[in-house]
mmCIF file of C-alpha atoms and ligand atoms in Angstrom:
data_model
loop_
_atom_site.group_PDB
_atom_site.id
_atom_site.type_symbol
_atom_site.label_atom_id
_atom_site.label_comp_id
_atom_site.label_asym_id
_atom_site.label_seq_id
_atom_site.Cartn_x
_atom_site.Cartn_y
_atom_site.Cartn_z
ATOM 1 C CA UNK A 14 6.445 -20.073 12.668
ATOM 2 C CA UNK A 15 6.796 -16.191 13.050
ATOM 3 C CA UNK A 16 6.210 -14.253 10.221
ATOM 4 C CA UNK A 17 8.182 -11.189 9.114
ATOM 5 C CA UNK A 18 6.113 -8.302 8.137
ATOM 6 C CA UNK A 19 7.960 -5.338 6.388
ATOM 7 C CA UNK A 20 6.512 -1.582 5.072
ATOM 8 C CA UNK A 21 7.761 1.473 4.324
ATOM 9 C CA UNK A 22 6.668 5.079 3.701
ATOM 10 C CA UNK A 23 8.188 7.513 1.541
ATOM 11 C CA UNK A 24 8.648 11.127 3.040
ATOM 12 C CA UNK A 25 7.255 13.016 0.099
ATOM 13 C CA UNK A 26 4.828 15.195 1.906
ATOM 14 C CA UNK A 27 3.014 15.655 5.017
ATOM 15 C CA UNK A 28 1.331 12.774 6.752
ATOM 16 C CA UNK A 29 -2.360 12.648 6.060
ATOM 17 C CA UNK A 30 -5.447 11.012 7.302
ATOM 18 C CA UNK A 31 -5.432 8.935 4.528
ATOM 19 C CA UNK A 32 -2.038 7.509 5.411
ATOM 20 C CA UNK A 33 -3.048 7.246 9.007
ATOM 21 C CA UNK A 34 -6.328 5.034 8.201
ATOM 22 C CA UNK A 35 -4.904 3.221 5.104
ATOM 23 C CA UNK A 36 -1.255 2.364 6.278
ATOM 24 C CA UNK A 37 -0.095 3.472 9.543
ATOM 25 C CA UNK A 38 -3.004 2.504 11.763
ATOM 26 C CA UNK A 39 -3.332 -1.022 10.511
ATOM 27 C CA UNK A 40 0.621 -1.400 10.375
ATOM 28 C CA UNK A 41 0.460 -0.666 13.960
ATOM 29 C CA UNK A 42 -2.332 -3.103 14.853
ATOM 30 C CA UNK A 43 -0.290 -5.858 13.061
ATOM 31 C CA UNK A 44 2.725 -5.124 15.443
ATOM 32 C CA UNK A 45 0.723 -5.969 18.502
ATOM 33 C CA UNK A 46 0.400 -9.729 17.187
ATOM 34 C CA UNK A 47 3.091 -11.574 18.619
ATOM 35 C CA UNK A 48 3.601 -13.969 16.005
ATOM 36 C CA UNK A 49 4.612 -11.169 13.778
ATOM 37 C CA UNK A 50 8.245 -9.723 13.647
ATOM 38 C CA UNK A 51 7.783 -6.027 12.382
ATOM 39 C CA UNK A 52 10.223 -3.987 10.506
ATOM 40 C CA UNK A 53 8.874 -0.613 9.450
ATOM 41 C CA UNK A 54 10.980 2.229 7.717
ATOM 42 C CA UNK A 55 11.096 5.623 6.145
ATOM 43 C CA UNK A 56 12.072 5.440 2.722
ATOM 44 C CA UNK A 57 13.879 8.296 2.324
ATOM 45 C CA UNK A 58 15.872 7.208 -0.832
ATOM 46 C CA UNK A 59 12.753 6.476 -2.603
ATOM 47 C CA UNK A 60 11.603 10.030 -1.759
ATOM 48 C CA UNK A 61 14.770 11.100 -3.655
ATOM 49 C CA UNK A 62 13.237 10.342 -7.096
ATOM 50 C CA UNK A 63 10.929 12.941 -6.893
ATOM 51 C CA UNK A 64 12.002 15.296 -4.279
ATOM 52 C CA UNK A 65 15.269 17.268 -4.663
ATOM 53 C CA UNK A 66 15.476 19.755 -1.789
ATOM 54 C CA UNK A 67 17.347 19.358 1.430
ATOM 55 C CA UNK A 68 14.977 21.440 3.369
ATOM 56 C CA UNK A 69 11.994 19.544 2.015
ATOM 57 C CA UNK A 70 13.775 16.064 2.596
ATOM 58 C CA UNK A 71 14.319 17.126 6.388
ATOM 59 C CA UNK A 72 10.977 18.381 6.873
ATOM 60 C CA UNK A 73 9.079 15.563 5.547
ATOM 61 C CA UNK A 74 11.359 12.881 6.981
ATOM 62 C CA UNK A 75 10.929 14.118 10.305
ATOM 63 C CA UNK A 76 7.114 14.579 9.735
ATOM 64 C CA UNK A 77 6.780 10.980 8.978
ATOM 65 C CA UNK A 78 8.998 9.643 11.600
ATOM 66 C CA UNK A 79 7.393 11.597 14.398
ATOM 67 C CA UNK A 80 4.026 10.622 12.925
ATOM 68 C CA UNK A 81 4.650 6.759 13.095
ATOM 69 C CA UNK A 82 5.765 7.417 16.887
ATOM 70 C CA UNK A 83 2.985 9.608 17.836
ATOM 71 C CA UNK A 84 0.521 7.045 16.295
ATOM 72 C CA UNK A 85 1.888 4.346 18.733
ATOM 73 C CA UNK A 86 4.544 2.589 17.192
ATOM 74 C CA UNK A 87 6.631 1.008 19.905
ATOM 75 C CA UNK A 88 10.253 0.717 18.960
ATOM 76 C CA UNK A 89 10.680 -2.126 21.367
ATOM 77 C CA UNK A 90 8.311 -4.288 19.200
ATOM 78 C CA UNK A 91 8.928 -2.685 15.897
ATOM 79 C CA UNK A 92 12.317 -2.552 14.287
ATOM 80 C CA UNK A 93 12.064 1.177 13.018
ATOM 81 C CA UNK A 94 14.563 2.637 10.797
ATOM 82 C CA UNK A 95 15.542 4.853 8.026
ATOM 83 C CA UNK A 96 16.066 3.496 4.834
ATOM 84 C CA UNK A 97 19.291 5.232 3.976
ATOM 85 C CA UNK A 98 21.182 3.872 7.027
ATOM 86 C CA UNK A 99 21.041 0.346 5.722
ATOM 87 C CA UNK A 100 23.999 0.453 3.363
ATOM 88 C CA UNK A 101 23.313 -3.284 2.460
ATOM 89 C CA UNK A 102 19.902 -2.381 0.762
ATOM 90 C CA UNK A 103 21.826 -0.467 -1.881
ATOM 91 C CA UNK A 104 24.352 -3.422 -2.355
ATOM 92 C CA UNK A 105 21.488 -5.613 -2.906
ATOM 93 C CA UNK A 106 19.615 -3.242 -5.238
ATOM 94 C CA UNK A 107 22.732 -3.283 -7.701
ATOM 95 C CA UNK A 108 22.751 -7.182 -7.464
ATOM 96 C CA UNK A 109 19.197 -7.459 -8.200
ATOM 97 C CA UNK A 110 19.399 -5.008 -11.343
ATOM 98 C CA UNK A 111 21.141 -7.746 -12.789
ATOM 99 C CA UNK A 112 18.492 -10.247 -12.587
ATOM 100 C CA UNK A 113 15.747 -7.800 -13.588
ATOM 101 C CA UNK A 114 14.777 -7.727 -17.183
ATOM 102 C CA UNK A 115 14.444 -3.976 -18.521
ATOM 103 C CA UNK A 116 11.151 -4.977 -19.906
ATOM 104 C CA UNK A 117 9.735 -5.614 -16.304
ATOM 105 C CA UNK A 118 10.524 -1.983 -15.533
ATOM 106 C CA UNK A 119 8.883 -0.770 -18.612
ATOM 107 C CA UNK A 120 5.638 -2.471 -17.492
ATOM 108 C CA UNK A 121 5.700 -0.823 -14.008
ATOM 109 C CA UNK A 122 2.500 1.081 -13.661
ATOM 110 C CA UNK A 123 4.200 4.552 -12.258
ATOM 111 C CA UNK A 124 6.565 4.558 -15.255
ATOM 112 C CA UNK A 125 3.998 3.570 -17.672
ATOM 113 C CA UNK A 126 1.602 6.469 -16.763
ATOM 114 C CA UNK A 127 4.350 9.107 -17.270
ATOM 115 C CA UNK A 128 5.171 7.679 -20.588
ATOM 116 C CA UNK A 129 1.557 7.574 -21.634
ATOM 117 C CA UNK A 130 1.150 11.167 -20.507
ATOM 118 C CA UNK A 131 4.216 12.187 -22.341
ATOM 119 C CA UNK A 132 3.176 10.504 -25.381
ATOM 120 C CA UNK A 133 -0.319 12.218 -25.496
ATOM 121 C CA UNK A 134 1.550 15.631 -25.286
ATOM 122 C CA UNK A 135 3.675 14.562 -28.021
ATOM 123 C CA UNK A 136 6.851 14.968 -25.994
ATOM 124 C CA UNK A 137 9.783 12.683 -25.581
ATOM 125 C CA UNK A 138 8.370 9.581 -23.919
ATOM 126 C CA UNK A 139 10.956 9.639 -21.199
ATOM 127 C CA UNK A 140 10.792 13.249 -20.349
ATOM 128 C CA UNK A 141 10.994 13.817 -16.671
ATOM 129 C CA UNK A 142 12.039 10.262 -15.918
ATOM 130 C CA UNK A 143 15.133 9.944 -13.857
ATOM 131 C CA UNK A 144 16.850 6.609 -13.314
ATOM 132 C CA UNK A 145 15.867 6.472 -9.787
ATOM 133 C CA UNK A 146 12.244 6.739 -10.809
ATOM 134 C CA UNK A 147 12.624 4.148 -13.672
ATOM 135 C CA UNK A 148 14.619 1.753 -11.341
ATOM 136 C CA UNK A 149 12.182 2.619 -8.257
ATOM 137 C CA UNK A 150 10.806 -1.110 -8.172
ATOM 138 C CA UNK A 151 14.261 -2.776 -8.032
ATOM 139 C CA UNK A 152 15.141 -0.831 -5.009
ATOM 140 C CA UNK A 153 12.067 -1.516 -3.293
ATOM 141 C CA UNK A 154 12.400 -5.239 -4.045
ATOM 142 C CA UNK A 155 15.823 -4.889 -2.365
ATOM 143 C CA UNK A 156 14.144 -3.211 0.691
ATOM 144 C CA UNK A 157 11.851 -6.200 0.938
ATOM 145 C CA UNK A 158 14.110 -9.189 -0.004
ATOM 146 C CA UNK A 159 16.907 -7.925 2.292
ATOM 147 C CA UNK A 160 14.831 -9.070 5.321
ATOM 148 C CA UNK A 161 13.454 -12.464 4.254
ATOM 149 C CA UNK A 162 9.876 -10.809 4.213
ATOM 150 C CA UNK A 163 6.992 -12.869 4.331
ATOM 151 C CA UNK A 164 4.253 -10.141 4.111
ATOM 152 C CA UNK A 165 4.292 -6.616 2.964
ATOM 153 C CA UNK A 166 1.265 -4.470 4.232
ATOM 154 C CA UNK A 167 0.267 -2.095 1.402
ATOM 155 C CA UNK A 168 -2.403 -0.117 -0.334
ATOM 156 C CA UNK A 169 -3.796 -1.638 -3.622
ATOM 157 C CA UNK A 170 -1.582 0.982 -5.371
ATOM 158 C CA UNK A 171 1.436 -1.076 -4.389
ATOM 159 C CA UNK A 172 0.341 -4.728 -5.283
ATOM 160 C CA UNK A 173 2.372 -4.639 -8.504
ATOM 161 C CA UNK A 174 5.577 -3.655 -6.777
ATOM 162 C CA UNK A 175 5.093 -6.587 -4.484
ATOM 163 C CA UNK A 176 4.723 -8.762 -7.520
ATOM 164 C CA UNK A 177 7.810 -7.244 -9.271
ATOM 165 C CA UNK A 178 9.852 -8.192 -6.156
ATOM 166 C CA UNK A 179 8.564 -11.702 -6.115
ATOM 167 C CA UNK A 180 9.455 -12.001 -9.918
ATOM 168 C CA UNK A 181 12.938 -10.736 -9.143
ATOM 169 C CA UNK A 182 13.316 -12.955 -6.053
ATOM 170 C CA UNK A 183 12.162 -16.035 -8.388
ATOM 171 C CA UNK A 184 14.507 -14.933 -11.286
ATOM 172 C CA UNK A 185 17.415 -14.715 -8.783
ATOM 173 C CA UNK A 186 16.551 -18.115 -7.301
ATOM 174 C CA UNK A 187 16.396 -19.528 -10.668
ATOM 175 C CA UNK A 188 19.807 -18.630 -11.485
ATOM 176 C CA UNK A 189 21.667 -19.107 -8.415
ATOM 177 C CA UNK A 190 19.453 -21.485 -6.474
ATOM 178 C CA UNK A 191 17.006 -21.104 -3.565
ATOM 179 C CA UNK A 192 18.276 -18.076 -1.730
ATOM 180 C CA UNK A 193 15.868 -15.142 -1.470
ATOM 181 C CA UNK A 194 12.352 -15.594 0.147
ATOM 182 C CA UNK A 195 9.512 -14.615 -2.274
ATOM 183 C CA UNK A 196 7.227 -12.157 -0.291
ATOM 184 C CA UNK A 197 3.259 -11.784 -0.594
ATOM 185 C CA UNK A 198 1.435 -8.590 -0.267
ATOM 186 C CA UNK A 199 -1.037 -8.100 2.610
ATOM 187 C CA UNK A 200 -3.879 -6.083 1.182
ATOM 188 C CA UNK A 201 -6.706 -5.665 3.796
ATOM 189 C CA UNK A 202 -9.765 -6.167 1.642
ATOM 190 C CA UNK A 203 -12.229 -3.899 3.801
ATOM 191 C CA UNK A 204 -9.303 -1.223 4.292
ATOM 192 C CA UNK A 205 -11.123 1.934 2.913
ATOM 193 C CA UNK A 206 -9.500 3.673 0.301
ATOM 194 C CA UNK A 207 -10.265 7.233 2.194
ATOM 195 C CA UNK A 208 -11.895 9.999 0.172
ATOM 196 C CA UNK A 209 -10.492 13.197 0.077
ATOM 197 C CA UNK A 210 -11.684 16.683 0.157
ATOM 198 C CA UNK A 211 -13.117 16.453 -3.327
ATOM 199 C CA UNK A 212 -14.569 12.849 -3.029
ATOM 200 C CA UNK A 213 -11.569 11.365 -5.081
ATOM 201 C CA UNK A 214 -9.198 9.042 -3.458
ATOM 202 C CA UNK A 215 -7.296 10.861 -0.651
ATOM 203 C CA UNK A 216 -3.725 11.471 -2.294
ATOM 204 C CA UNK A 217 -0.858 13.741 -2.109
ATOM 205 C CA UNK A 218 -0.960 13.884 -6.130
ATOM 206 C CA UNK A 219 -4.594 15.265 -5.890
ATOM 207 C CA UNK A 220 -3.914 17.910 -3.271
ATOM 208 C CA UNK A 221 -7.001 16.761 -1.628
ATOM 209 C CA UNK A 222 -5.453 15.568 1.685
ATOM 210 C CA UNK A 223 -6.333 16.503 5.473
ATOM 211 C CA UNK A 224 -3.108 16.849 7.225
ATOM 212 C CA UNK A 225 -2.901 14.872 10.254
ATOM 213 C CA UNK A 226 -0.853 16.801 12.542
ATOM 214 C CA UNK A 227 -1.475 20.552 12.240
ATOM 215 C CA UNK A 228 -2.964 22.983 14.685
ATOM 216 C CA UNK A 229 -6.607 23.211 15.236
ATOM 217 C CA UNK A 230 -7.287 26.194 13.175
ATOM 218 C CA UNK A 231 -5.601 24.636 10.226
ATOM 219 C CA UNK A 232 -7.566 21.132 10.816
ATOM 220 C CA UNK A 233 -10.633 23.236 10.771
ATOM 221 C CA UNK A 234 -9.841 25.064 7.523
ATOM 222 C CA UNK A 235 -9.020 21.807 5.719
ATOM 223 C CA UNK A 236 -12.360 20.072 7.010
ATOM 224 C CA UNK A 237 -14.468 23.276 5.889
ATOM 225 C CA UNK A 238 -12.885 22.755 2.359
ATOM 226 C CA UNK A 239 -14.633 19.298 2.081
ATOM 227 C CA UNK A 240 -16.587 19.448 -1.153
ATOM 228 C CA UNK A 241 -20.271 19.387 -0.663
ATOM 229 C CA UNK A 242 -23.273 19.573 -2.961
ATOM 230 C CA UNK A 243 -25.512 22.639 -2.876
ATOM 231 C CA UNK A 244 -28.350 21.443 -0.968
ATOM 232 C CA UNK A 245 -29.373 23.938 1.839
ATOM 233 C CA UNK A 246 -30.191 23.357 5.607
ATOM 234 C CA UNK A 247 -33.243 21.366 6.011
ATOM 235 C CA UNK A 248 -33.140 19.506 2.535
ATOM 236 C CA UNK A 249 -32.048 15.818 3.250
ATOM 237 C CA UNK A 250 -28.607 14.957 2.347
ATOM 238 C CA UNK A 251 -27.036 11.956 0.843
ATOM 239 C CA UNK A 252 -25.738 9.184 3.341
ATOM 240 C CA UNK A 253 -23.076 8.585 0.866
ATOM 241 C CA UNK A 254 -21.527 11.978 1.149
ATOM 242 C CA UNK A 255 -17.796 12.831 1.788
ATOM 243 C CA UNK A 256 -18.504 14.560 5.063
ATOM 244 C CA UNK A 257 -20.455 11.577 6.226
ATOM 245 C CA UNK A 258 -17.672 9.144 5.363
ATOM 246 C CA UNK A 259 -14.930 10.993 6.960
ATOM 247 C CA UNK A 260 -17.107 11.550 10.118
ATOM 248 C CA UNK A 261 -17.549 7.694 10.650
ATOM 249 C CA UNK A 262 -13.807 7.299 10.904
ATOM 250 C CA UNK A 263 -13.430 9.549 14.024
ATOM 251 C CA UNK A 264 -16.899 8.869 15.800
ATOM 252 C CA UNK A 265 -18.204 6.223 17.993
ATOM 253 C CA UNK A 266 -20.903 3.894 16.248
ATOM 254 C CA UNK A 267 -23.706 5.811 18.190
ATOM 255 C CA UNK A 268 -22.276 9.036 17.295
ATOM 256 C CA UNK A 269 -22.115 7.915 13.618
ATOM 257 C CA UNK A 270 -25.563 6.686 13.504
ATOM 258 C CA UNK A 271 -26.955 9.794 14.932
ATOM 259 C CA UNK A 272 -24.970 12.157 12.679
ATOM 260 C CA UNK A 273 -26.187 10.066 9.458
ATOM 261 C CA UNK A 274 -29.593 10.272 10.640
ATOM 262 C CA UNK A 275 -29.551 14.033 11.288
ATOM 263 C CA UNK A 276 -27.832 14.387 7.751
ATOM 264 C CA UNK A 277 -30.746 12.421 6.165
ATOM 265 C CA UNK A 278 -33.078 14.991 8.263
ATOM 266 C CA UNK A 279 -31.440 17.929 6.701
ATOM 267 C CA UNK A 280 -28.521 18.928 8.852
ATOM 268 C CA UNK A 281 -26.881 22.013 7.238
ATOM 269 C CA UNK A 282 -23.449 21.561 5.937
ATOM 270 C CA UNK A 283 -21.816 24.157 8.133
ATOM 271 C CA UNK A 284 -23.229 22.424 11.074
ATOM 272 C CA UNK A 285 -22.156 19.034 9.695
ATOM 273 C CA UNK A 286 -18.685 20.203 9.178
ATOM 274 C CA UNK A 287 -18.471 21.741 12.452
ATOM 275 C CA UNK A 288 -19.360 18.450 14.128
ATOM 276 C CA UNK A 289 -16.897 16.644 11.892
ATOM 277 C CA UNK A 290 -13.979 18.948 13.088
ATOM 278 C CA UNK A 291 -15.129 18.137 16.723
ATOM 279 C CA UNK A 292 -14.688 14.410 16.335
ATOM 280 C CA UNK A 293 -11.549 14.505 14.284
ATOM 281 C CA UNK A 294 -9.984 16.931 16.590
ATOM 282 C CA UNK A 295 -10.876 14.730 19.663
ATOM 283 C CA UNK A 296 -9.406 11.667 17.944
ATOM 284 C CA UNK A 297 -6.175 13.483 16.710
ATOM 285 C CA UNK A 298 -5.446 15.852 19.957
ATOM 286 C CA UNK A 299 -3.724 12.943 22.143
ATOM 287 C CA UNK A 300 -1.570 12.085 19.052
ATOM 288 C CA UNK A 301 -0.616 15.394 18.175
ATOM 289 C CA UNK A 302 0.358 16.166 21.705
ATOM 290 C CA UNK A 303 3.066 13.008 21.140
ATOM 291 C CA UNK A 304 3.672 14.509 17.594
ATOM 292 C CA UNK A 305 4.575 17.825 19.007
ATOM 293 C CA UNK A 306 6.837 16.314 21.664
ATOM 294 C CA UNK A 307 8.826 14.462 19.119
ATOM 295 C CA UNK A 308 9.198 17.512 16.899
ATOM 296 C CA UNK A 309 10.760 19.375 19.610
ATOM 297 C CA UNK A 310 12.999 16.426 20.533
ATOM 298 C CA UNK A 311 14.437 15.162 17.399
ATOM 299 C CA UNK A 312 17.428 13.825 19.071
ATOM 300 C CA UNK A 313 15.094 11.097 20.442
ATOM 301 C CA UNK A 314 13.910 10.527 17.303
ATOM 302 C CA UNK A 315 17.302 9.987 15.666
ATOM 303 C CA UNK A 316 18.251 7.807 18.628
ATOM 304 C CA UNK A 317 15.230 5.467 18.119
ATOM 305 C CA UNK A 318 16.032 5.177 14.421
ATOM 306 C CA UNK A 319 19.726 4.561 14.994
ATOM 307 C CA UNK A 320 19.028 1.580 17.107
ATOM 308 C CA UNK A 321 16.455 0.466 14.914
ATOM 309 C CA UNK A 322 19.126 0.594 12.042
ATOM 310 C CA UNK A 323 21.595 -1.233 14.213
ATOM 311 C CA UNK A 324 19.026 -4.177 14.606
ATOM 312 C CA UNK A 325 18.028 -4.065 10.976
ATOM 313 C CA UNK A 326 21.474 -4.003 9.738
ATOM 314 C CA UNK A 327 22.207 -7.438 11.671
ATOM 315 C CA UNK A 328 19.491 -8.923 9.467
ATOM 316 C CA UNK A 329 20.461 -7.438 6.228
ATOM 317 C CA UNK A 330 24.175 -8.252 6.608
ATOM 318 C CA UNK A 331 23.101 -12.013 7.303
ATOM 319 C CA UNK A 332 21.258 -11.927 4.158
ATOM 320 C CA UNK A 333 23.360 -10.013 1.927
ATOM 321 C CA UNK A 334 26.266 -12.590 2.978
ATOM 322 C CA UNK A 335 23.992 -15.410 1.844
ATOM 323 C CA UNK A 336 23.379 -13.560 -1.633
ATOM 324 C CA UNK A 337 27.075 -12.864 -2.070
ATOM 325 C CA UNK A 338 27.914 -16.348 -1.380
ATOM 326 C CA UNK A 339 25.529 -17.501 -4.104
ATOM 327 C CA UNK A 340 26.623 -15.091 -6.715
ATOM 328 C CA UNK A 341 30.264 -15.913 -5.564
ATOM 329 C CA UNK A 342 31.383 -12.472 -4.455
ATOM 330 C CA UNK A 343 32.091 -13.912 -0.949
ATOM 331 C CA UNK A 344 35.613 -15.024 0.121
HETATM 332 N N1 LIG B 11 6.507 2.424 -2.702
HETATM 333 C C1 LIG B 11 5.976 2.564 -1.341
HETATM 334 C C2 LIG B 11 4.981 3.727 -1.430
HETATM 335 O O1 LIG B 11 4.975 4.545 -2.285
HETATM 336 C C3 LIG B 11 6.924 2.946 -0.333
HETATM 337 C C4 LIG B 11 7.994 1.786 -0.092
HETATM 338 C C5 LIG B 11 9.374 1.599 -0.506
HETATM 339 C C6 LIG B 11 7.528 0.539 0.350
HETATM 340 N N2 LIG B 11 9.850 0.734 -0.121
HETATM 341 C C7 LIG B 11 8.905 -0.284 0.284
HETATM 342 C C8 LIG B 11 6.501 -0.329 0.869
HETATM 343 C C9 LIG B 11 8.999 -1.664 0.677
HETATM 344 C C10 LIG B 11 6.667 -1.384 1.253
HETATM 345 C C11 LIG B 11 7.720 -2.186 0.969
HETATM 346 O O2 LIG B 11 4.181 3.623 -0.591
#
């Protein structure tokens, strides 16, 4: 049996190397498996929950779209589309709202974190929470359930969202009879949470990312911002340091072994970062060329996404028709 794989990325910032190694690269690997039927999309209406500026929306949207293509997504193998093009998603979203207990949303991590922060500060618990943010997991469930998805490749931080999607499907099926497929998460256990510039998880919200596609000078500048300790050249460095962890991502095994040995033998941080920049830049350059090409040919990107949306829509319409029949709004 072929399995349907679906995942989305929210365009809320520039793609960074954490997105690449944590999500994009593994998703592209999966799409090479002929047993998998892959649906990858840009979750622009999820971005809307935190982004409310049209220039930023466009900027990040094309950045993420061109990143997928530059990193090797093959639109002949993957149905690649923009969430907001699939109107059925928003219809299913509403239907699912009605089988989702409000308490389930209260327990969603992202919402809970904001409430806890507000309570600590002694302000209204829902301060800064719009309904889009509150209902975020329901739209995400619609994204997934609309395509009879089997597996959702995501990072650990999204695990709860997939559980919520399962719960919602389960509630729907309980009420109306078996209709929606209950999806599973697909979390690669040895998938490294990438360290960021400051050694914490690389994340837009920590502002410690290394942007994937920038000019060489900017890439170099970010790499030189990697936080190190104050050990001097000649003093042995820790193999567990951020510079070494990042180096491994871009280098061959031999290069990585040698680099680690050099660090243990006292390689200075300046030289180490220079070498890190060189391997990173070598790795990124061929993709950057494609990225720059797509950024200059946005009409091609639009066309690819339109074609993807047509394919996605076909499946979406079938599933939605089944749902409408189950709830009795068909004719
Ligand atoms: N919430 C996901 C994230 O922030 C993005 C997303 C939206 C998604 N819809 C999805 C991921 C459906 C997988 C499946 O990363």
